[in-house]
Amino acid sequence: MLTKTDRTTLRQRPHRGSHDFEAMAAILDEALACTISFVDEGRPVSIPTTHWRMGGQVLFHGGQGSRLAKVMAAGAELCVTVTLVDGLVLARSAFHHSMNYRSVILFGQAVEVTDPVEKAAAFAALIEKLSPGRYSQVRPPTDKELAATKLLALSMTEGSAKMRSGPPVDDEADLSWPVWAGVVPVRMIRGKPVAE
Amino acid sequence: MLTKTDRTTLRQRPHRGSHDFEAMAAILDEALACTISFVDEGRPVSIPTTHWRMGGQVLFHGGQGSRLAKVMAAGAELCVTVTLVDGLVLARSAFHHSMNYRSVILFGQAVEVTDPVEKAAAFAALIEKLSPGRYSQVRPPTDKELAATKLLALSMTEGSAKMRSGPPVDDEADLSWPVWAGVVPVRMIRGKPVAE
């Protein structure tokens, strides 16, 4: 369970929020991409990128020349979000249409990991996330490749999950309105692999 | 075509970027959710939400009590991102693994739309995005419901798209490494509707 802080306390619909570590970890593990935000000269900048998780650390990587990797390594305050859309909630009234989703928000500063052994283990975990069992088959990274990539770790210390599930919630007076109501599930699937 | 600005100029791999309006519009239209970032007391905050598009305007909504809607209506500087993951790029070397994706980044300040006729038309467009043909069948919004929801519009003035597609790009020396290489396509599908 993460400690609730002022900026991770939901004021609207608090029942949709959770500070449960396992709930947050499951969402982070299912998502292939996240958005990382930082402040540049007083203005917000968000960059989509790939993330993965090892225990209580969320990991990110980028080339040594990457602006985002450099900003993160310099200790910028970050906000990381991940969103999974689970369904379109089609109500009888326009007003009560909604979406089912699961999202995570994390705040904090990342730490650069420079040890080559730790870096190699982390990149192995990324490849295993994409394709379980694959890492032992690929050509492993050389020292030069490890050095060319920055690895950043953000602790799951301050953050929360937010989610909606279930059917539409229409007003009593609309329940006889003559239109189909329910949920259209949405999900990510993997298609047939295309060999190079 | 959007005008390139300093903060929408890609310095790394510029061939992956585009300022083409239609390319950006197509990505925005396909995505069901975006992330909106703003600055709060010098620190970044990102909130996932739903967006939709009408012409050159990207639209967002929230209850009158919603923090994000209030921040946007107050004219905060925003950064909006949308990401579609298209494939897992499995190379022969660990180092050259990648993802295929299409993303959009937009910068600017939103404007609150308060005219009830414009608001009703915008909410109709949102429902049509979720389920084409549905708006004429649902119970339309009342004046009270329209007043209870803030509508915000961000012009597609400053922004860009970024994308990767195609097979892995391995080093010449790795082409005979004995492992399958190629792309695992990833896509969002809609499942069988679940009636309430």
mmCIF file of N, CA and C in Angstrom, chain A residues 7 12 32-33 35 37-39 42-46 48 50 65-66 77-79 81 83 85 88 90-95 97 99 105 107 127 130 134-135 137-139 141 145 149 167-168 171 174 177 179-196, chain B residues 7 12 32-33 35 37-39 42-46 48 50 65-66 77-79 81 83 85 88 90-95 97 99 103 105 107 127 130 134-135 137-139 141 145 149 167-168 171 174 177 179-196:
data_model
loop_
_atom_site.group_PDB
_atom_site.id
_atom_site.type_symbol
_atom_site.label_atom_id
_atom_site.label_comp_id
_atom_site.label_asym_id
_atom_site.label_seq_id
_atom_site.Cartn_x
_atom_site.Cartn_y
_atom_site.Cartn_z
ATOM 1 N N ARG A 7 -1.282 15.151 -3.211
ATOM 2 C CA ARG A 7 -1.508 15.103 -4.669
ATOM 3 C C ARG A 7 -1.921 13.736 -5.184
ATOM 4 N N GLN A 12 -12.706 14.074 -6.351
ATOM 5 C CA GLN A 12 -13.920 13.691 -7.071
ATOM 6 C C GLN A 12 -13.990 12.166 -7.094
ATOM 7 N N LEU A 32 1.949 -1.030 -22.353
ATOM 8 C CA LEU A 32 3.202 -1.044 -23.103
ATOM 9 C C LEU A 32 3.846 0.331 -23.158
ATOM 10 N N ALA A 33 3.059 1.366 -22.958
ATOM 11 C CA ALA A 33 3.599 2.730 -23.058
ATOM 12 C C ALA A 33 3.046 3.589 -21.932
ATOM 13 N N THR A 35 3.253 7.962 -20.338
ATOM 14 C CA THR A 35 3.601 9.348 -20.669
ATOM 15 C C THR A 35 4.368 9.923 -19.483
ATOM 16 N N SER A 37 5.872 13.345 -17.817
ATOM 17 C CA SER A 37 5.799 14.807 -17.872
ATOM 18 C C SER A 37 6.861 15.429 -16.983
ATOM 19 N N PHE A 38 7.377 16.559 -17.443
ATOM 20 C CA PHE A 38 8.306 17.361 -16.643
ATOM 21 C C PHE A 38 8.054 18.824 -16.978
ATOM 22 N N VAL A 39 8.724 19.695 -16.255
ATOM 23 C CA VAL A 39 8.528 21.130 -16.465
ATOM 24 C C VAL A 39 9.765 21.689 -17.148
ATOM 25 N N GLY A 42 9.124 26.480 -16.895
ATOM 26 C CA GLY A 42 7.796 26.820 -16.368
ATOM 27 C C GLY A 42 6.627 26.252 -17.144
ATOM 28 N N ARG A 43 6.919 25.556 -18.248
ATOM 29 C CA ARG A 43 5.826 25.001 -19.053
ATOM 30 C C ARG A 43 5.873 23.475 -19.085
ATOM 31 N N PRO A 44 4.710 22.851 -19.204
ATOM 32 C CA PRO A 44 4.679 21.384 -19.155
ATOM 33 C C PRO A 44 5.125 20.753 -20.478
ATOM 34 N N VAL A 45 5.851 19.661 -20.374
ATOM 35 C CA VAL A 45 6.223 18.856 -21.539
ATOM 36 C C VAL A 45 5.945 17.397 -21.197
ATOM 37 N N SER A 46 5.272 16.697 -22.103
ATOM 38 C CA SER A 46 4.981 15.264 -21.917
ATOM 39 C C SER A 46 5.575 14.484 -23.066
ATOM 40 N N PRO A 48 5.650 10.504 -24.633
ATOM 41 C CA PRO A 48 5.292 9.082 -24.549
ATOM 42 C C PRO A 48 6.542 8.218 -24.670
ATOM 43 N N THR A 50 8.289 3.955 -23.502
ATOM 44 C CA THR A 50 8.069 2.611 -22.972
ATOM 45 C C THR A 50 8.536 2.560 -21.518
ATOM 46 N N GLY A 65 21.834 10.600 -25.955
ATOM 47 C CA GLY A 65 21.524 11.919 -26.490
ATOM 48 C C GLY A 65 20.071 12.327 -26.296
ATOM 49 N N SER A 66 19.250 11.435 -25.782
ATOM 50 C CA SER A 66 17.816 11.714 -25.654
ATOM 51 C C SER A 66 17.549 12.798 -24.627
ATOM 52 N N GLU A 77 11.667 16.806 -11.477
ATOM 53 C CA GLU A 77 10.411 16.292 -10.918
ATOM 54 C C GLU A 77 9.591 15.731 -12.072
ATOM 55 N N LEU A 78 9.050 14.534 -11.886
ATOM 56 C CA LEU A 78 8.331 13.847 -12.954
ATOM 57 C C LEU A 78 6.916 13.492 -12.526
ATOM 58 N N CYS A 79 6.058 13.383 -13.509
ATOM 59 C CA CYS A 79 4.745 12.763 -13.313
ATOM 60 C C CYS A 79 4.578 11.748 -14.430
ATOM 61 N N THR A 81 2.206 8.754 -16.181
ATOM 62 C CA THR A 81 0.857 8.174 -16.223
ATOM 63 C C THR A 81 0.783 7.043 -17.240
ATOM 64 N N THR A 83 -2.415 4.529 -18.982
ATOM 65 C CA THR A 83 -3.873 4.409 -19.114
ATOM 66 C C THR A 83 -4.234 3.202 -19.955
ATOM 67 N N VAL A 85 -7.670 1.579 -21.617
ATOM 68 C CA VAL A 85 -9.105 1.746 -21.837
ATOM 69 C C VAL A 85 -9.723 0.349 -21.921
ATOM 70 N N LEU A 88 -16.292 1.100 -23.660
ATOM 71 C CA LEU A 88 -17.105 2.286 -23.930
ATOM 72 C C LEU A 88 -18.426 2.078 -23.206
ATOM 73 N N LEU A 90 -21.995 2.961 -22.807
ATOM 74 C CA LEU A 90 -23.042 3.619 -23.596
ATOM 75 C C LEU A 90 -24.335 3.660 -22.779
ATOM 76 N N ALA A 91 -24.652 4.843 -22.276
ATOM 77 C CA ALA A 91 -25.831 5.029 -21.433
ATOM 78 C C ALA A 91 -27.036 5.404 -22.295
ATOM 79 N N ARG A 92 -28.205 5.487 -21.660
ATOM 80 C CA ARG A 92 -29.417 5.900 -22.384
ATOM 81 C C ARG A 92 -29.435 7.412 -22.593
ATOM 82 N N SER A 93 -28.858 8.127 -21.642
ATOM 83 C CA SER A 93 -28.767 9.585 -21.772
ATOM 84 C C SER A 93 -27.375 9.953 -22.274
ATOM 85 N N ALA A 94 -27.296 10.997 -23.100
ATOM 86 C CA ALA A 94 -25.993 11.477 -23.572
ATOM 87 C C ALA A 94 -25.086 11.751 -22.370
ATOM 88 N N PHE A 95 -25.659 12.368 -21.358
ATOM 89 C CA PHE A 95 -24.907 12.842 -20.189
ATOM 90 C C PHE A 95 -24.151 11.734 -19.454
ATOM 91 N N HIS A 97 -22.899 8.874 -20.615
ATOM 92 C CA HIS A 97 -21.892 8.097 -21.330
ATOM 93 C C HIS A 97 -20.549 8.219 -20.595
ATOM 94 N N MET A 99 -16.424 5.950 -19.903
ATOM 95 C CA MET A 99 -15.502 4.891 -20.329
ATOM 96 C C MET A 99 -15.087 4.086 -19.119
ATOM 97 N N ILE A 105 -0.970 6.888 -11.831
ATOM 98 C CA ILE A 105 -0.173 8.115 -11.816
ATOM 99 C C ILE A 105 0.930 7.937 -10.780
ATOM 100 N N PHE A 107 4.413 10.069 -9.053
ATOM 101 C CA PHE A 107 5.191 11.299 -8.940
ATOM 102 C C PHE A 107 6.569 10.949 -8.377
ATOM 103 N N ILE A 127 12.840 -6.978 -22.420
ATOM 104 C CA ILE A 127 12.599 -7.915 -23.532
ATOM 105 C C ILE A 127 11.678 -9.042 -23.088
ATOM 106 N N LEU A 130 8.126 -7.828 -23.303
ATOM 107 C CA LEU A 130 7.599 -7.801 -24.672
ATOM 108 C C LEU A 130 7.324 -9.205 -25.191
ATOM 109 N N ARG A 134 12.224 -14.711 -24.481
ATOM 110 C CA ARG A 134 13.029 -14.300 -25.629
ATOM 111 C C ARG A 134 14.471 -13.923 -25.278
ATOM 112 N N TYR A 135 14.682 -13.400 -24.078
ATOM 113 C CA TYR A 135 16.000 -12.795 -23.819
ATOM 114 C C TYR A 135 17.150 -13.772 -24.010
ATOM 115 N N GLN A 137 17.493 -15.931 -26.118
ATOM 116 C CA GLN A 137 17.734 -16.274 -27.526
ATOM 117 C C GLN A 137 18.378 -15.154 -28.344
ATOM 118 N N VAL A 138 18.298 -13.932 -27.839
ATOM 119 C CA VAL A 138 18.781 -12.817 -28.660
ATOM 120 C C VAL A 138 20.270 -12.566 -28.431
ATOM 121 N N ARG A 139 20.849 -11.793 -29.312
ATOM 122 C CA ARG A 139 22.265 -11.429 -29.151
ATOM 123 C C ARG A 139 22.330 -10.416 -27.999
ATOM 124 N N PRO A 141 23.452 -7.579 -25.173
ATOM 125 C CA PRO A 141 24.061 -6.268 -25.402
ATOM 126 C C PRO A 141 25.561 -6.273 -25.128
ATOM 127 N N GLU A 145 27.009 -1.010 -26.214
ATOM 128 C CA GLU A 145 25.565 -0.775 -26.307
ATOM 129 C C GLU A 145 24.978 -0.406 -24.945
ATOM 130 N N THR A 149 23.103 3.575 -23.741
ATOM 131 C CA THR A 149 21.710 3.710 -23.323
ATOM 132 C C THR A 149 21.642 4.135 -21.867
ATOM 133 N N PRO A 167 -21.403 -1.326 -15.710
ATOM 134 C CA PRO A 167 -22.374 -0.807 -16.683
ATOM 135 C C PRO A 167 -22.617 0.690 -16.535
ATOM 136 N N PRO A 168 -23.354 1.272 -17.495
ATOM 137 C CA PRO A 168 -23.722 2.684 -17.362
ATOM 138 C C PRO A 168 -24.645 2.874 -16.158
ATOM 139 N N ASP A 171 -30.097 7.760 -15.053
ATOM 140 C CA ASP A 171 -31.118 8.237 -14.124
ATOM 141 C C ASP A 171 -32.340 7.311 -14.223
ATOM 142 N N ASP A 174 -34.790 7.641 -17.013
ATOM 143 C CA ASP A 174 -34.365 7.317 -18.383
ATOM 144 C C ASP A 174 -34.368 5.815 -18.677
ATOM 145 N N TRP A 177 -36.050 4.614 -21.749
ATOM 146 C CA TRP A 177 -35.708 5.259 -23.038
ATOM 147 C C TRP A 177 -35.339 4.161 -24.043
ATOM 148 N N VAL A 179 -33.375 2.785 -26.246
ATOM 149 C CA VAL A 179 -32.070 2.664 -26.918
ATOM 150 C C VAL A 179 -31.268 1.590 -26.183
ATOM 151 N N TRP A 180 -30.436 0.884 -26.932
ATOM 152 C CA TRP A 180 -29.564 -0.124 -26.316
ATOM 153 C C TRP A 180 -28.607 0.571 -25.352
ATOM 154 N N ALA A 181 -28.402 -0.027 -24.186
ATOM 155 C CA ALA A 181 -27.441 0.525 -23.224
ATOM 156 C C ALA A 181 -26.571 -0.603 -22.690
ATOM 157 N N GLY A 182 -25.325 -0.314 -22.482
ATOM 158 C CA GLY A 182 -24.408 -1.328 -21.967
ATOM 159 C C GLY A 182 -22.977 -0.910 -22.221
ATOM 160 N N VAL A 183 -22.093 -1.916 -22.246
ATOM 161 C CA VAL A 183 -20.664 -1.636 -22.396
ATOM 162 C C VAL A 183 -20.127 -2.335 -23.640
ATOM 163 N N VAL A 184 -19.371 -1.617 -24.450
ATOM 164 C CA VAL A 184 -18.621 -2.235 -25.539
ATOM 165 C C VAL A 184 -17.196 -2.420 -25.031
ATOM 166 N N PRO A 185 -16.805 -3.667 -24.753
ATOM 167 C CA PRO A 185 -15.448 -3.892 -24.239
ATOM 168 C C PRO A 185 -14.401 -3.519 -25.298
ATOM 169 N N VAL A 186 -13.312 -2.993 -24.853
ATOM 170 C CA VAL A 186 -12.202 -2.613 -25.731
ATOM 171 C C VAL A 186 -10.966 -3.285 -25.165
ATOM 172 N N ARG A 187 -10.177 -3.894 -26.025
ATOM 173 C CA ARG A 187 -8.927 -4.453 -25.506
ATOM 174 C C ARG A 187 -7.849 -4.516 -26.575
ATOM 175 N N MET A 188 -6.624 -4.608 -26.081
ATOM 176 C CA MET A 188 -5.444 -4.671 -26.930
ATOM 177 C C MET A 188 -5.200 -6.131 -27.264
ATOM 178 N N ILE A 189 -5.013 -6.445 -28.541
ATOM 179 C CA ILE A 189 -4.641 -7.817 -28.879
ATOM 180 C C ILE A 189 -3.336 -7.817 -29.687
ATOM 181 N N ARG A 190 -2.670 -8.960 -29.664
ATOM 182 C CA ARG A 190 -1.466 -9.135 -30.463
ATOM 183 C C ARG A 190 -1.866 -9.919 -31.708
ATOM 184 N N GLY A 191 -1.500 -9.410 -32.871
ATOM 185 C CA GLY A 191 -1.840 -10.077 -34.131
ATOM 186 C C GLY A 191 -0.797 -11.114 -34.506
ATOM 187 N N LYS A 192 -0.944 -11.648 -35.707
ATOM 188 C CA LYS A 192 -0.032 -12.669 -36.209
ATOM 189 C C LYS A 192 1.343 -12.042 -36.459
ATOM 190 N N PRO A 193 2.385 -12.625 -35.893
ATOM 191 C CA PRO A 193 3.728 -12.050 -36.088
ATOM 192 C C PRO A 193 4.118 -11.987 -37.565
ATOM 193 N N VAL A 194 4.781 -10.918 -37.949
ATOM 194 C CA VAL A 194 5.226 -10.710 -39.322
ATOM 195 C C VAL A 194 6.751 -10.827 -39.334
ATOM 196 N N ALA A 195 7.246 -11.932 -39.914
ATOM 197 C CA ALA A 195 8.701 -12.129 -39.931
ATOM 198 C C ALA A 195 9.348 -11.094 -40.843
ATOM 199 N N GLU A 196 10.542 -10.696 -40.466
ATOM 200 C CA GLU A 196 11.249 -9.699 -41.269
ATOM 201 C C GLU A 196 11.621 -10.282 -42.622
ATOM 202 N N ARG B 7 9.868 23.904 -29.810
ATOM 203 C CA ARG B 7 9.531 22.734 -28.996
ATOM 204 C C ARG B 7 8.808 21.631 -29.760
ATOM 205 N N GLN B 12 16.329 14.247 -32.283
ATOM 206 C CA GLN B 12 16.732 12.853 -32.485
ATOM 207 C C GLN B 12 15.832 12.258 -33.568
ATOM 208 N N LEU B 32 -8.681 6.825 -28.036
ATOM 209 C CA LEU B 32 -9.833 7.071 -27.157
ATOM 210 C C LEU B 32 -9.446 7.917 -25.949
ATOM 211 N N ALA B 33 -8.177 7.923 -25.597
ATOM 212 C CA ALA B 33 -7.755 8.660 -24.407
ATOM 213 C C ALA B 33 -6.455 9.401 -24.690
ATOM 214 N N THR B 35 -3.377 12.176 -22.559
ATOM 215 C CA THR B 35 -2.865 12.645 -21.271
ATOM 216 C C THR B 35 -2.675 14.150 -21.368
ATOM 217 N N SER B 37 -1.094 17.440 -19.518
ATOM 218 C CA SER B 37 -0.145 17.857 -18.486
ATOM 219 C C SER B 37 -0.227 19.350 -18.268
ATOM 220 N N PHE B 38 -0.056 19.750 -17.009
ATOM 221 C CA PHE B 38 0.039 21.166 -16.665
ATOM 222 C C PHE B 38 1.024 21.277 -15.499
ATOM 223 N N VAL B 39 1.322 22.498 -15.107
ATOM 224 C CA VAL B 39 2.283 22.732 -14.033
ATOM 225 C C VAL B 39 1.526 23.218 -12.803
ATOM 226 N N GLY B 42 5.048 24.649 -9.796
ATOM 227 C CA GLY B 42 6.371 24.314 -10.314
ATOM 228 C C GLY B 42 6.605 22.849 -10.609
ATOM 229 N N ARG B 43 5.606 22.011 -10.309
ATOM 230 C CA ARG B 43 5.788 20.574 -10.533
ATOM 231 C C ARG B 43 4.792 20.053 -11.576
ATOM 232 N N PRO B 44 5.191 19.029 -12.322
ATOM 233 C CA PRO B 44 4.318 18.541 -13.400
ATOM 234 C C PRO B 44 3.178 17.668 -12.868
ATOM 235 N N VAL B 45 2.013 17.825 -13.466
ATOM 236 C CA VAL B 45 0.869 16.955 -13.171
ATOM 237 C C VAL B 45 0.284 16.509 -14.510
ATOM 238 N N SER B 46 0.024 15.214 -14.656
ATOM 239 C CA SER B 46 -0.590 14.671 -15.870
ATOM 240 C C SER B 46 -1.867 13.958 -15.499
ATOM 241 N N PRO B 48 -4.908 11.522 -17.277
ATOM 242 C CA PRO B 48 -5.491 10.864 -18.449
ATOM 243 C C PRO B 48 -6.967 11.258 -18.579
ATOM 244 N N THR B 50 -10.486 11.676 -21.741
ATOM 245 C CA THR B 50 -10.992 11.445 -23.095
ATOM 246 C C THR B 50 -10.875 12.738 -23.898
ATOM 247 N N GLY B 65 -16.839 20.657 -11.110
ATOM 248 C CA GLY B 65 -15.970 20.541 -9.937
ATOM 249 C C GLY B 65 -14.621 19.923 -10.245
ATOM 250 N N SER B 66 -14.427 19.461 -11.478
ATOM 251 C CA SER B 66 -13.189 18.756 -11.829
ATOM 252 C C SER B 66 -11.995 19.706 -11.800
ATOM 253 N N GLU B 77 -1.039 26.685 -19.216
ATOM 254 C CA GLU B 77 -0.272 26.117 -20.329
ATOM 255 C C GLU B 77 -0.403 24.601 -20.264
ATOM 256 N N LEU B 78 -0.712 23.996 -21.408
ATOM 257 C CA LEU B 78 -0.960 22.557 -21.443
ATOM 258 C C LEU B 78 -0.025 21.858 -22.422
ATOM 259 N N CYS B 79 0.187 20.586 -22.162
ATOM 260 C CA CYS B 79 0.815 19.706 -23.148
ATOM 261 C C CYS B 79 -0.059 18.458 -23.203
ATOM 262 N N THR B 81 -0.788 14.724 -24.972
ATOM 263 C CA THR B 81 -0.196 13.660 -25.793
ATOM 264 C C THR B 81 -1.176 12.505 -25.976
ATOM 265 N N THR B 83 -1.017 8.427 -27.671
ATOM 266 C CA THR B 83 -0.094 7.381 -28.140
ATOM 267 C C THR B 83 -0.859 6.149 -28.578
ATOM 268 N N VAL B 85 0.041 2.299 -29.772
ATOM 269 C CA VAL B 85 1.101 1.307 -29.980
ATOM 270 C C VAL B 85 0.649 0.381 -31.106
ATOM 271 N N LEU B 88 5.231 -4.666 -31.611
ATOM 272 C CA LEU B 88 6.461 -4.943 -30.868
ATOM 273 C C LEU B 88 7.513 -5.327 -31.902
ATOM 274 N N LEU B 90 10.746 -6.959 -32.696
ATOM 275 C CA LEU B 90 11.655 -7.934 -32.069
ATOM 276 C C LEU B 90 12.859 -8.150 -32.973
ATOM 277 N N ALA B 91 13.976 -7.577 -32.553
ATOM 278 C CA ALA B 91 15.211 -7.651 -33.346
ATOM 279 C C ALA B 91 16.023 -8.872 -32.930
ATOM 280 N N ARG B 92 17.105 -9.122 -33.663
ATOM 281 C CA ARG B 92 17.996 -10.236 -33.300
ATOM 282 C C ARG B 92 18.874 -9.860 -32.111
ATOM 283 N N SER B 93 19.226 -8.596 -32.022
ATOM 284 C CA SER B 93 20.025 -8.122 -30.878
ATOM 285 C C SER B 93 19.095 -7.496 -29.858
ATOM 286 N N ALA B 94 19.412 -7.660 -28.581
ATOM 287 C CA ALA B 94 18.632 -7.017 -27.519
ATOM 288 C C ALA B 94 18.547 -5.515 -27.795
ATOM 289 N N PHE B 95 19.670 -4.941 -28.170
ATOM 290 C CA PHE B 95 19.804 -3.492 -28.329
ATOM 291 C C PHE B 95 18.819 -2.900 -29.342
ATOM 292 N N HIS B 97 15.765 -3.917 -30.199
ATOM 293 C CA HIS B 97 14.327 -4.068 -29.969
ATOM 294 C C HIS B 97 13.679 -2.691 -29.911
ATOM 295 N N MET B 99 9.548 -0.424 -30.603
ATOM 296 C CA MET B 99 8.105 -0.516 -30.784
ATOM 297 C C MET B 99 7.705 0.315 -31.989
ATOM 298 N N SER B 103 2.233 8.767 -32.355
ATOM 299 C CA SER B 103 1.882 9.644 -31.242
ATOM 300 C C SER B 103 1.708 11.076 -31.719
ATOM 301 N N ILE B 105 1.735 15.179 -30.068
ATOM 302 C CA ILE B 105 1.931 16.107 -28.955
ATOM 303 C C ILE B 105 1.367 17.461 -29.380
ATOM 304 N N PHE B 107 0.755 21.562 -27.836
ATOM 305 C CA PHE B 107 0.997 22.560 -26.797
ATOM 306 C C PHE B 107 -0.015 23.686 -26.947
ATOM 307 N N ILE B 127 -20.180 11.476 -28.641
ATOM 308 C CA ILE B 127 -20.944 10.221 -28.679
ATOM 309 C C ILE B 127 -20.848 9.568 -30.061
ATOM 310 N N LEU B 130 -17.626 7.632 -30.214
ATOM 311 C CA LEU B 130 -17.674 6.352 -29.495
ATOM 312 C C LEU B 130 -18.519 5.327 -30.243
ATOM 313 N N ARG B 134 -25.203 6.954 -32.979
ATOM 314 C CA ARG B 134 -25.890 6.785 -31.704
ATOM 315 C C ARG B 134 -26.565 8.064 -31.192
ATOM 316 N N TYR B 135 -26.009 9.230 -31.507
ATOM 317 C CA TYR B 135 -26.495 10.432 -30.824
ATOM 318 C C TYR B 135 -27.986 10.681 -31.021
ATOM 319 N N GLN B 137 -30.260 8.680 -31.103
ATOM 320 C CA GLN B 137 -31.095 7.703 -30.378
ATOM 321 C C GLN B 137 -31.124 7.917 -28.863
ATOM 322 N N VAL B 138 -30.152 8.651 -28.350
ATOM 323 C CA VAL B 138 -30.066 8.766 -26.889
ATOM 324 C C VAL B 138 -30.895 9.947 -26.376
ATOM 325 N N ARG B 139 -31.136 9.931 -25.069
ATOM 326 C CA ARG B 139 -31.859 11.053 -24.475
ATOM 327 C C ARG B 139 -30.921 12.250 -24.468
ATOM 328 N N PRO B 141 -29.014 15.909 -23.903
ATOM 329 C CA PRO B 141 -28.716 16.591 -22.642
ATOM 330 C C PRO B 141 -29.708 17.712 -22.333
ATOM 331 N N GLU B 145 -27.838 19.671 -17.455
ATOM 332 C CA GLU B 145 -26.689 18.786 -17.696
ATOM 333 C C GLU B 145 -25.594 19.512 -18.491
ATOM 334 N N THR B 149 -21.397 20.580 -17.046
ATOM 335 C CA THR B 149 -20.183 20.058 -17.670
ATOM 336 C C THR B 149 -19.402 21.186 -18.331
ATOM 337 N N PRO B 167 9.957 -3.090 -40.008
ATOM 338 C CA PRO B 167 10.661 -4.200 -39.337
ATOM 339 C C PRO B 167 11.809 -3.720 -38.453
ATOM 340 N N PRO B 168 12.390 -4.647 -37.667
ATOM 341 C CA PRO B 168 13.571 -4.289 -36.887
ATOM 342 C C PRO B 168 14.733 -3.944 -37.812
ATOM 343 N N ASP B 171 22.015 -4.851 -36.849
ATOM 344 C CA ASP B 171 23.345 -4.657 -37.429
ATOM 345 C C ASP B 171 23.612 -5.800 -38.417
ATOM 346 N N ASP B 174 24.648 -9.172 -37.215
ATOM 347 C CA ASP B 174 23.718 -9.999 -36.443
ATOM 348 C C ASP B 174 22.699 -10.730 -37.310
ATOM 349 N N TRP B 177 22.130 -14.335 -36.751
ATOM 350 C CA TRP B 177 21.876 -14.814 -35.376
ATOM 351 C C TRP B 177 20.612 -15.684 -35.394
ATOM 352 N N VAL B 179 17.641 -16.486 -34.328
ATOM 353 C CA VAL B 179 16.424 -16.191 -33.568
ATOM 354 C C VAL B 179 15.422 -15.541 -34.525
ATOM 355 N N TRP B 180 14.153 -15.809 -34.297
ATOM 356 C CA TRP B 180 13.109 -15.191 -35.106
ATOM 357 C C TRP B 180 13.166 -13.679 -34.922
ATOM 358 N N ALA B 181 13.029 -12.924 -36.007
ATOM 359 C CA ALA B 181 12.995 -11.464 -35.908
ATOM 360 C C ALA B 181 11.849 -10.940 -36.761
ATOM 361 N N GLY B 182 11.194 -9.933 -36.272
ATOM 362 C CA GLY B 182 10.081 -9.360 -37.019
ATOM 363 C C GLY B 182 9.229 -8.496 -36.103
ATOM 364 N N VAL B 183 7.966 -8.323 -36.506
ATOM 365 C CA VAL B 183 7.074 -7.440 -35.752
ATOM 366 C C VAL B 183 5.850 -8.225 -35.294
ATOM 367 N N VAL B 184 5.506 -8.077 -34.026
ATOM 368 C CA VAL B 184 4.237 -8.595 -33.521
ATOM 369 C C VAL B 184 3.261 -7.411 -33.514
ATOM 370 N N PRO B 185 2.287 -7.414 -34.445
ATOM 371 C CA PRO B 185 1.356 -6.280 -34.489
ATOM 372 C C PRO B 185 0.504 -6.254 -33.216
ATOM 373 N N VAL B 186 0.209 -5.070 -32.774
ATOM 374 C CA VAL B 186 -0.633 -4.874 -31.591
ATOM 375 C C VAL B 186 -1.749 -3.943 -32.020
ATOM 376 N N ARG B 187 -2.979 -4.270 -31.650
ATOM 377 C CA ARG B 187 -4.043 -3.317 -31.960
ATOM 378 C C ARG B 187 -5.192 -3.421 -30.981
ATOM 379 N N MET B 188 -5.980 -2.358 -30.950
ATOM 380 C CA MET B 188 -7.138 -2.252 -30.078
ATOM 381 C C MET B 188 -8.329 -2.838 -30.825
ATOM 382 N N ILE B 189 -9.072 -3.733 -30.160
ATOM 383 C CA ILE B 189 -10.291 -4.222 -30.800
ATOM 384 C C ILE B 189 -11.487 -3.979 -29.871
ATOM 385 N N ARG B 190 -12.664 -3.929 -30.470
ATOM 386 C CA ARG B 190 -13.896 -3.817 -29.694
ATOM 387 C C ARG B 190 -14.508 -5.205 -29.582
ATOM 388 N N GLY B 191 -14.828 -5.623 -28.374
ATOM 389 C CA GLY B 191 -15.408 -6.938 -28.151
ATOM 390 C C GLY B 191 -16.919 -6.924 -28.334
ATOM 391 N N LYS B 192 -17.533 -8.045 -27.995
ATOM 392 C CA LYS B 192 -18.984 -8.194 -28.100
ATOM 393 C C LYS B 192 -19.661 -7.297 -27.056
ATOM 394 N N PRO B 193 -20.582 -6.441 -27.489
ATOM 395 C CA PRO B 193 -21.242 -5.546 -26.523
ATOM 396 C C PRO B 193 -21.961 -6.329 -25.423
ATOM 397 N N VAL B 194 -21.891 -5.822 -24.225
ATOM 398 C CA VAL B 194 -22.523 -6.436 -23.055
ATOM 399 C C VAL B 194 -23.692 -5.543 -22.641
ATOM 400 N N ALA B 195 -24.917 -6.011 -22.883
ATOM 401 C CA ALA B 195 -26.085 -5.192 -22.542
ATOM 402 C C ALA B 195 -26.205 -5.068 -21.029
ATOM 403 N N GLU B 196 -26.704 -3.942 -20.596
ATOM 404 C CA GLU B 196 -26.848 -3.721 -19.159
ATOM 405 C C GLU B 196 -27.924 -4.646 -18.605
#
